[in-house]
PDB file of C-alpha atoms (C1' of nucleotides) in Angstrom:
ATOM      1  CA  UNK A 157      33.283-115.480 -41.587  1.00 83.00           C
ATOM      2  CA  UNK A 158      37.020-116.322 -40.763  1.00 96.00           C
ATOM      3  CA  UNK A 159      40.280-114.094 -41.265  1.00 98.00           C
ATOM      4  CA  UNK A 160      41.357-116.186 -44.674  1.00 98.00           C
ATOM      5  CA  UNK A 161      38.035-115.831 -45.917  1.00 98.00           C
ATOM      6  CA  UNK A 162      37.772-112.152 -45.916  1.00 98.00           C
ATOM      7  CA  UNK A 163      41.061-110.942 -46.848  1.00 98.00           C
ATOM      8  CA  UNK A 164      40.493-112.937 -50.037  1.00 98.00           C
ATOM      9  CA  UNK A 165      38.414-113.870 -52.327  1.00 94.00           C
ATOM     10  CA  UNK A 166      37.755-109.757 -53.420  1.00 97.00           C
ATOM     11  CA  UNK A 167      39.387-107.396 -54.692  1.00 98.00           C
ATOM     12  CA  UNK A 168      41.576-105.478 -51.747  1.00 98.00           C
ATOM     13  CA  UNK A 169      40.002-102.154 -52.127  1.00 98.00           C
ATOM     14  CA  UNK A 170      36.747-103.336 -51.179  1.00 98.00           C
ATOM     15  CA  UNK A 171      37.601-105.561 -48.396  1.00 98.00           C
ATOM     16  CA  UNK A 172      39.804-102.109 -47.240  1.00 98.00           C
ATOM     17  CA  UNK A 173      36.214-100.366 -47.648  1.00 98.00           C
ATOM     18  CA  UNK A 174      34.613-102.938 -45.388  1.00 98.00           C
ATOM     19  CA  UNK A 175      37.085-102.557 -42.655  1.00 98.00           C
ATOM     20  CA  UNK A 176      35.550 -99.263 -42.189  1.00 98.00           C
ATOM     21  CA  UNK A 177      33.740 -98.989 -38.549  1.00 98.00           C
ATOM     22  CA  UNK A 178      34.845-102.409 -37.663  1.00 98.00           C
ATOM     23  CA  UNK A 179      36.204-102.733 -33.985  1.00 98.00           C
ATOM     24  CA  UNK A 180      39.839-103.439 -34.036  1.00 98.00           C
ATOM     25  CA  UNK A 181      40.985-104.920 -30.831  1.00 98.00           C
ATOM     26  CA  UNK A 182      44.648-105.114 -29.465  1.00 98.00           C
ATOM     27  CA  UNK A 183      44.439-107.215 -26.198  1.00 97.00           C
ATOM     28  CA  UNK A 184      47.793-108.742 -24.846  1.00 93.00           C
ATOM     29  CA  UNK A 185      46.059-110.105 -21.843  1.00 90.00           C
ATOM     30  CA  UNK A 186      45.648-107.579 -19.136  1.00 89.00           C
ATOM     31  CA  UNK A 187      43.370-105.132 -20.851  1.00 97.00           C
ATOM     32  CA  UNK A 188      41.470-104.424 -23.916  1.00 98.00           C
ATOM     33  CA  UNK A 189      42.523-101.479 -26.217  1.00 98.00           C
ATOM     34  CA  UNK A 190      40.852-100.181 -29.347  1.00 98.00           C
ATOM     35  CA  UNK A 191      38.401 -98.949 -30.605  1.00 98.00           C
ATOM     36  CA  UNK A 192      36.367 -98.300 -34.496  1.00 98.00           C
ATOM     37  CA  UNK A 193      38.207 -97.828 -37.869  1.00 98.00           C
ATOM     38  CA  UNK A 194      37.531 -94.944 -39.147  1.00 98.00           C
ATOM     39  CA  UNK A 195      40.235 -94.704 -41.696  1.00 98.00           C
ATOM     40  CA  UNK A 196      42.189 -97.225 -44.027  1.00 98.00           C
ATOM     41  CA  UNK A 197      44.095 -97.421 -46.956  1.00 98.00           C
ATOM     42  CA  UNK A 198      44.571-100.333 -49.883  1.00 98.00           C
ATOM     43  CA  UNK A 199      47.898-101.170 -51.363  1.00 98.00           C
ATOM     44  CA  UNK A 200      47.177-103.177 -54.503  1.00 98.00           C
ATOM     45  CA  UNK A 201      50.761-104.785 -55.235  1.00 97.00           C
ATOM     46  CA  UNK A 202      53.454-105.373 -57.951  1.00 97.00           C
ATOM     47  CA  UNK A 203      51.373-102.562 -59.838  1.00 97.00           C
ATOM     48  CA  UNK A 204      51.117-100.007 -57.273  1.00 97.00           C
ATOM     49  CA  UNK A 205      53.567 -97.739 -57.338  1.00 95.00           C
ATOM     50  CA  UNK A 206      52.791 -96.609 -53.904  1.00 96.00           C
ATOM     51  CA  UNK A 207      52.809-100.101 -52.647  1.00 97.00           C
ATOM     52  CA  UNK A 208      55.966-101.751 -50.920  1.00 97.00           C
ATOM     53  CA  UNK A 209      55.711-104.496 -53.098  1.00 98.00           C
ATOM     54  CA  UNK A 210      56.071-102.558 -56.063  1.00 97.00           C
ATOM     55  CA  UNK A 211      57.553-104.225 -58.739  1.00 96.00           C
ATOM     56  CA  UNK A 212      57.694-107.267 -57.097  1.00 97.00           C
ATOM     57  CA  UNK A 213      60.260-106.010 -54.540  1.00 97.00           C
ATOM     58  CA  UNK A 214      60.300-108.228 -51.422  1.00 97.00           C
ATOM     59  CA  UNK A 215      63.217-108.255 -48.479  1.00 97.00           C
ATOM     60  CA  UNK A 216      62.961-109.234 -45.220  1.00 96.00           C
ATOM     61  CA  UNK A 217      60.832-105.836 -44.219  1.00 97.00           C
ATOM     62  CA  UNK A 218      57.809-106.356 -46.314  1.00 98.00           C
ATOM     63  CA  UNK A 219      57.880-110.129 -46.661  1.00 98.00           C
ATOM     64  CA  UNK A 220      54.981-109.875 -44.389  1.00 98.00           C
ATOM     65  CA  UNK A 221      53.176-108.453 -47.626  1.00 98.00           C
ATOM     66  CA  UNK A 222      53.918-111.643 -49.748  1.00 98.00           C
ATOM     67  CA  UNK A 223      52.050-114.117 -46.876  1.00 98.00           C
ATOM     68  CA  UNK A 224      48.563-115.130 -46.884  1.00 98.00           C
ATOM     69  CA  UNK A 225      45.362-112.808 -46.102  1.00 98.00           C
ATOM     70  CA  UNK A 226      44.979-112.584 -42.742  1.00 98.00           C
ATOM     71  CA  UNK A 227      49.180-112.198 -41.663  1.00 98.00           C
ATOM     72  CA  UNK A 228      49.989-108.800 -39.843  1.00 98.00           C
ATOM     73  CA  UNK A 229      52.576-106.848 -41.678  1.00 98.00           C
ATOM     74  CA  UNK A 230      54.112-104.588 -39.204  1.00 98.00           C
ATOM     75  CA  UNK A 231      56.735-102.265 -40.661  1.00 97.00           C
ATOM     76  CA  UNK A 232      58.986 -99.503 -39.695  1.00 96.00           C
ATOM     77  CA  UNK A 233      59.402 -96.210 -40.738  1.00 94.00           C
ATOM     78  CA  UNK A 234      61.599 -93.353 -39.554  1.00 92.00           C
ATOM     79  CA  UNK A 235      60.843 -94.489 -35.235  1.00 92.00           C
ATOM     80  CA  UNK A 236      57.342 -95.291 -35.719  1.00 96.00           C
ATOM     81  CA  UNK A 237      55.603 -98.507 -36.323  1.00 97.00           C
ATOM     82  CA  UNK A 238      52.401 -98.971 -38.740  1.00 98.00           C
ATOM     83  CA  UNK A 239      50.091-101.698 -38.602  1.00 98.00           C
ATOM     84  CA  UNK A 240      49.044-103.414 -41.946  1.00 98.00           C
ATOM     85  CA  UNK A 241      47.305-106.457 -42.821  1.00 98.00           C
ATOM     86  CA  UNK A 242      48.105-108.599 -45.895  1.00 98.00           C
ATOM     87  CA  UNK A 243      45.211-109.201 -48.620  1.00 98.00           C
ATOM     88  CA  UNK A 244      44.865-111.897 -51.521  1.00 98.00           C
ATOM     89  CA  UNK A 245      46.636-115.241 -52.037  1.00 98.00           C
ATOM     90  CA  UNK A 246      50.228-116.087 -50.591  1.00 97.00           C
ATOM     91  CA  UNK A 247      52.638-114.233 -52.983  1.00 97.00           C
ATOM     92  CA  UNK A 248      50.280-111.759 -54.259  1.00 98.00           C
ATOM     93  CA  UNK A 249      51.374-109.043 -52.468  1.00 98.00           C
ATOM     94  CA  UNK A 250      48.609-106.317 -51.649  1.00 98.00           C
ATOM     95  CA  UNK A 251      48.107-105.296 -48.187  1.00 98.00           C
ATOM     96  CA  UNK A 252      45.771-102.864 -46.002  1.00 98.00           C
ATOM     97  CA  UNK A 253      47.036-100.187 -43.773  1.00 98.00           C
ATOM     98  CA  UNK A 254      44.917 -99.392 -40.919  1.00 98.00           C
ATOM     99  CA  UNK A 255      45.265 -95.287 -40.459  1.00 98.00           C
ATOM    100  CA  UNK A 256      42.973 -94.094 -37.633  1.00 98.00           C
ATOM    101  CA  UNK A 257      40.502 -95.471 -34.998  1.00 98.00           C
ATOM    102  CA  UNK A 258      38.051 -93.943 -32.548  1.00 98.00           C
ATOM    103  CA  UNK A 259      39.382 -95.116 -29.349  1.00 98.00           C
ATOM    104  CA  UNK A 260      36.649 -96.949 -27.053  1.00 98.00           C
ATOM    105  CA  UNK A 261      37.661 -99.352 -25.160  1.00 98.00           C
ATOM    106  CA  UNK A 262      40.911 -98.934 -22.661  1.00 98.00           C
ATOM    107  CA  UNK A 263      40.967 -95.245 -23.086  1.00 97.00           C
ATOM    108  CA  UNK A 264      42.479 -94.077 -19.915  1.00 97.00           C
ATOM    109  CA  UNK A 265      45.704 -96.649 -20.887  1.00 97.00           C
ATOM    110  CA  UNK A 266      45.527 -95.370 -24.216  1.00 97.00           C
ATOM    111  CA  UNK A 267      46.237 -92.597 -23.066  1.00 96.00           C
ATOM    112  CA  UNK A 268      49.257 -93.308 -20.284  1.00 96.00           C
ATOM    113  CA  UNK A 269      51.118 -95.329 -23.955  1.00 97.00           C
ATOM    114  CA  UNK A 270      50.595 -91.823 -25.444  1.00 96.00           C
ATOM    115  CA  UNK A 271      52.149 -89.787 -22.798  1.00 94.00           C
ATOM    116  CA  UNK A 272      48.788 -87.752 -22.100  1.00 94.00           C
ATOM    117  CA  UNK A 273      47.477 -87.370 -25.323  1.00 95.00           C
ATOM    118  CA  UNK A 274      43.970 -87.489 -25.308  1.00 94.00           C
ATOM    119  CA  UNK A 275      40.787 -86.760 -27.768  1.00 95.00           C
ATOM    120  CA  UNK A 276      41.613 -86.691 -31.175  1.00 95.00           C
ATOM    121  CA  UNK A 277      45.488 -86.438 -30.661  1.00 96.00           C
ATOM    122  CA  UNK A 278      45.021 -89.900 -29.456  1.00 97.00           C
ATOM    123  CA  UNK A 279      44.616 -91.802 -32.106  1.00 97.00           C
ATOM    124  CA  UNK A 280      43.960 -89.995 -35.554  1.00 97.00           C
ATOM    125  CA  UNK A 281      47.138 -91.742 -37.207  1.00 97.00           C
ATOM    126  CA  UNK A 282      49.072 -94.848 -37.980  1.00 98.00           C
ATOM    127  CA  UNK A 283      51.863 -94.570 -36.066  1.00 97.00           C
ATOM    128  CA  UNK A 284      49.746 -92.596 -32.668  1.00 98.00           C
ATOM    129  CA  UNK A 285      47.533 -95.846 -32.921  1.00 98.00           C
ATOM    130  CA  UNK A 286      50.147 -98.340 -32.114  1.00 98.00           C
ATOM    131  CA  UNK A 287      51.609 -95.867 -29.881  1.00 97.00           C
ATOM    132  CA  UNK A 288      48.405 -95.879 -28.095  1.00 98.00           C
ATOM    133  CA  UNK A 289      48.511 -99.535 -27.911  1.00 98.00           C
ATOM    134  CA  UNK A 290      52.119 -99.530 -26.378  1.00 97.00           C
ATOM    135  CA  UNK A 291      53.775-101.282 -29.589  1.00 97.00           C
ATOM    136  CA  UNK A 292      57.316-100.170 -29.797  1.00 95.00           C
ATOM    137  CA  UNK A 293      58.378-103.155 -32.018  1.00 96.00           C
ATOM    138  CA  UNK A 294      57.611-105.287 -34.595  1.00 97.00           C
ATOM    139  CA  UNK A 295      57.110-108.663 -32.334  1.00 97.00           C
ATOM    140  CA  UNK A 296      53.594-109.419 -33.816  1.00 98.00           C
ATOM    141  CA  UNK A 297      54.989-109.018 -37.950  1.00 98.00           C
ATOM    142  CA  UNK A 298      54.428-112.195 -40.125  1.00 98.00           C
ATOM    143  CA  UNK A 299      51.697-113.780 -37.372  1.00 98.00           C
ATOM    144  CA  UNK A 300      48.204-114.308 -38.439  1.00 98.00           C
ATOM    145  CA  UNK A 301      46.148-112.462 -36.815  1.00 98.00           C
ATOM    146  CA  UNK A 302      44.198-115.040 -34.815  1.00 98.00           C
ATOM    147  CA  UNK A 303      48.004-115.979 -33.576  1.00 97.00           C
ATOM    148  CA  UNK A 304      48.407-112.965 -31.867  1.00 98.00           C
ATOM    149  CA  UNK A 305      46.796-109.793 -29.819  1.00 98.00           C
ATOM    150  CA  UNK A 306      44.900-108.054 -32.174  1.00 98.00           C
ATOM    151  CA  UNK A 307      41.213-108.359 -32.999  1.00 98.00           C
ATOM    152  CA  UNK A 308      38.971-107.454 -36.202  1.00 98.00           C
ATOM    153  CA  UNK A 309      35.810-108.011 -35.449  1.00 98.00           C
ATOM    154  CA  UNK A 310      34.125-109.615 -38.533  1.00 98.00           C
ATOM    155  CA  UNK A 311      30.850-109.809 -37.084  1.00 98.00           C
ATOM    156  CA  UNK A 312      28.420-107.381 -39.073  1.00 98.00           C
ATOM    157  CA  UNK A 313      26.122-106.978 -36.062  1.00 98.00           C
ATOM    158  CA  UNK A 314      29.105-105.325 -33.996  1.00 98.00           C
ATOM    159  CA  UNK A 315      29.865-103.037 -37.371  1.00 98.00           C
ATOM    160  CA  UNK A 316      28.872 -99.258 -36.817  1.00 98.00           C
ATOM    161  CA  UNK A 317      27.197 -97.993 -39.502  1.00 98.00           C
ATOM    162  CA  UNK A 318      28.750 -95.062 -41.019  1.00 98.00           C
ATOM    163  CA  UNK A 319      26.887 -92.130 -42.774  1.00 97.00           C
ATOM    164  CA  UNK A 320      29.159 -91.851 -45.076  1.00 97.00           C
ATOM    165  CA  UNK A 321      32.271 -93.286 -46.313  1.00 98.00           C
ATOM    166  CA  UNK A 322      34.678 -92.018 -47.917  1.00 97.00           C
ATOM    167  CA  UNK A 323      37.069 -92.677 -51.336  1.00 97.00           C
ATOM    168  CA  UNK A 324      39.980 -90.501 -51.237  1.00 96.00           C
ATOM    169  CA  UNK A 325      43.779 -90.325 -52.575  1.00 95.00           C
ATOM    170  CA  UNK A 326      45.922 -91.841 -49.979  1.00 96.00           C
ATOM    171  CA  UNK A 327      48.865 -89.859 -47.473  1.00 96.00           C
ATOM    172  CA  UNK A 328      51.893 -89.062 -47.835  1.00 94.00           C
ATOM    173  CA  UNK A 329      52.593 -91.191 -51.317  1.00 93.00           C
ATOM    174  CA  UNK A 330      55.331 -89.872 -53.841  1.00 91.00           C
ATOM    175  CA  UNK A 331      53.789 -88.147 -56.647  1.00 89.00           C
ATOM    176  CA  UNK A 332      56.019 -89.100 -59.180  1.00 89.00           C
ATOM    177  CA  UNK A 333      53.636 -91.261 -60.708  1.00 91.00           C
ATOM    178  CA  UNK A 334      50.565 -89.156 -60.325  1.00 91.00           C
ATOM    179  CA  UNK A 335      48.030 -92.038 -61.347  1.00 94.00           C
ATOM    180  CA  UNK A 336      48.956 -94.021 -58.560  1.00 95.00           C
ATOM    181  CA  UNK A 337      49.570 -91.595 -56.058  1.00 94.00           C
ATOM    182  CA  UNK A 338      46.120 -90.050 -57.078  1.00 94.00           C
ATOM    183  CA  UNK A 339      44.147 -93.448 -57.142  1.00 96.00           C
ATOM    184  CA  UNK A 340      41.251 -93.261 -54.228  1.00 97.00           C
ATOM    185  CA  UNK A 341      42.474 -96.051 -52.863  1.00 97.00           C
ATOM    186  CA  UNK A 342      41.988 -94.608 -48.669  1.00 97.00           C
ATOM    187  CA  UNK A 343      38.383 -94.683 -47.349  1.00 98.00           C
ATOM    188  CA  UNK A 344      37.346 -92.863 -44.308  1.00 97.00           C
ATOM    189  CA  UNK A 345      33.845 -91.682 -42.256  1.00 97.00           C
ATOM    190  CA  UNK A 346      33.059 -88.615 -43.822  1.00 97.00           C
ATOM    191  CA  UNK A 347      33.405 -85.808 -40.478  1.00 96.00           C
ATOM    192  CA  UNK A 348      35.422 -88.487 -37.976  1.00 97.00           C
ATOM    193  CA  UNK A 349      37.463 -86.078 -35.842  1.00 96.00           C
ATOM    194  CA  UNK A 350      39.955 -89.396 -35.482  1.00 97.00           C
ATOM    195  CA  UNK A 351      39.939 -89.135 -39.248  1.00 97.00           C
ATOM    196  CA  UNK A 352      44.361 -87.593 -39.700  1.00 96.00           C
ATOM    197  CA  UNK A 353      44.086 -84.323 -41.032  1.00 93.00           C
ATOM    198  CA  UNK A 354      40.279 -83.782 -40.578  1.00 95.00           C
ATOM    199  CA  UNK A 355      39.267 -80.185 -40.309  1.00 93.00           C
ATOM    200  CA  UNK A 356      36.997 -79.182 -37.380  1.00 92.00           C
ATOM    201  CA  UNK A 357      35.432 -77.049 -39.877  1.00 91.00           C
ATOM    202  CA  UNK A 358      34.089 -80.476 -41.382  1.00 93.00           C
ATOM    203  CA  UNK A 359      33.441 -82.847 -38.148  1.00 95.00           C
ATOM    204  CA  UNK A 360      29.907 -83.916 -38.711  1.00 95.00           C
ATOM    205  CA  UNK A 361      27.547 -84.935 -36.587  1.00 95.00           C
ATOM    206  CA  UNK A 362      27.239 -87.682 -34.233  1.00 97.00           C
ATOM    207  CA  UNK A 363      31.078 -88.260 -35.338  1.00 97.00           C
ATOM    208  CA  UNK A 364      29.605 -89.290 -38.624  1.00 97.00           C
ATOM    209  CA  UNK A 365      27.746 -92.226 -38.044  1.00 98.00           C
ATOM    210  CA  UNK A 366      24.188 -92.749 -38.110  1.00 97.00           C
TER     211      UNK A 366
ATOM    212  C1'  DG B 293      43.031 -73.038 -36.155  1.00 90.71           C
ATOM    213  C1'  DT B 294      46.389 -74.073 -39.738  1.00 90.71           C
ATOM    214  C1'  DT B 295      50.836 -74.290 -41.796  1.00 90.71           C
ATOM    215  C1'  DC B 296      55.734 -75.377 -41.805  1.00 90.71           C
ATOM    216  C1'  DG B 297      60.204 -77.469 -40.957  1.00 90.71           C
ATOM    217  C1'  DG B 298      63.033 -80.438 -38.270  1.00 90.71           C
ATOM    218  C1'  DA B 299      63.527 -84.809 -35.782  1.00 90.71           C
ATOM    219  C1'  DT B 300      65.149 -89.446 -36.157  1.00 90.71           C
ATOM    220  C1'  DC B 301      66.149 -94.488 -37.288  1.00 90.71           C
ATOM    221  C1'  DG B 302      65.267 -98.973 -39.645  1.00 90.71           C
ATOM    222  C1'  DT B 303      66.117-100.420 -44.084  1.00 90.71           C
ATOM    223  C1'  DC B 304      68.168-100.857 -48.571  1.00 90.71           C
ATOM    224  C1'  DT B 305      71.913 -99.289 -51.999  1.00 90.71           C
TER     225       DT B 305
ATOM    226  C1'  DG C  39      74.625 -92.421 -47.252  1.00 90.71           C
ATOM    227  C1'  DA C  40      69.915 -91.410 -48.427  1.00 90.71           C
ATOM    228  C1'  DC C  41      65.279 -91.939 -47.868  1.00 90.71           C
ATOM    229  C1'  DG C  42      60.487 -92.337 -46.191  1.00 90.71           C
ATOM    230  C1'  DA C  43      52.592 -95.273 -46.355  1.00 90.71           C
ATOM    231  C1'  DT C  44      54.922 -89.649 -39.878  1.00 90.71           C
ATOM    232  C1'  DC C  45      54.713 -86.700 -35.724  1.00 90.71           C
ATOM    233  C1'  DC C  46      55.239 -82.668 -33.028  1.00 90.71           C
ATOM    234  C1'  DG C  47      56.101 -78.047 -31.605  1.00 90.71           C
ATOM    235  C1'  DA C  48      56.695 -73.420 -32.932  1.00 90.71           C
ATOM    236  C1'  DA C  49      55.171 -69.700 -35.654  1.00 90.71           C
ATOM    237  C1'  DC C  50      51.732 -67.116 -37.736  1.00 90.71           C
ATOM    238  C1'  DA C  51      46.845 -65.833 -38.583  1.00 90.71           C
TER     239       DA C  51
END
DNA sequence: GTTCGGATCGTCT
DNA sequence: GACGATCCGAACA
């Protein structure tokens, strides 16, 4: 299975639902960083109101939307960075955000780029994961992602099998157009504690996988 | 443990 | 000039 292959050819909701417990690597040479998704969200394009293509609005900051499955769409919002990737044919623009991961590997790092965050303050957001990774930029938007430092490991034998998964209404979206903003469109591990927002009250066990 | 409001800056109008 | 696909610390329970 290659990059172009999986971020087409279905539908980006379910290719946002397979993402879930994949490793996602970010490796810029000296060490590797990362850890499993636990949490990600599908933006389904021109339609979506949520989306940043809505309407078929493009500019220079989402173009990365409008490229091939596969490209990294880093954007910008408020200071933080989020890390997306885009879904479907060139110029159909729907995109994946990747929310949350539970860290594994580089973890001491992980935590020096997060100015001594650790355990679930770590990484249980978009913004803290690229933090944790030390990405202050968007140098890596519009590459594909086998052209730069991050890693989605497609291999199903290195996928860890969640419990339960999942559908929810996504964060932080206007609700102006509640059938949009309501659409379960983010899927998560049912009881991560890397899971943003998750209540301790509801961490399951074994972190929610089997 | 959970809720609330302010911070802060790239991007578009 | 206004607005976020957020984060953090302070306040309250």
């Amino acid at each position: 299975m290659n990059y172009t292959n999986y971020f087409t050819n279905r539908p980006t909701d379910e290719i946002t639902h397979d993402l879930i417990g994949r490793p996602l690597i970010y490796n810029e040479g000296k060490e590797k960083l990362g850890g499993y998704i636990v949490e990600a969200e599908a933006y389904m394009g021109k339609d979506d109101r949520a989306a940043h293509s809505y309407g078929g609005h493009r500019s220079p900051a989402n173009e990365g939307l409008y490229r091939r499955g596969g490209t990294i769409y880093i954007y910008a919002q408020r200071q933080y960075f989020f890390f997306d990737v885009a879904c479907q044919e060139e110029n159909e623009p729907q995109g994946i955000l990747i929310r949350a991961i539970e860290p594994v590997w580089g973890i001491d790092t992980m935590i020096k780029n997060r100015n001594g965050k650790s355990g679930v303050l770590l990484t249980n957001g978009p913004a803290k994961m690229m933090q944790a990774f030390g990405i202050h930029d968007k140098n890596w938007n519009l590459h594909f992602l086998s052209d730069s430092p991050f890693i989605i490991d497609l291999e199903d034998k290195h996928r860890k099998p969640a419990q339960e998964i999942i559908a929810d209404k996504r964060v932080g979206i206007n609700q102006s157009d509640p059938i949009w903003a309501n659409k379960k469109l983010r899927y998560y591990v049912a009881g991560n504690p890397y899971v943003s927002d998750m209540k301790k009250r509801n961490y399951a066990k074994n972190n929610g996988w089997t």
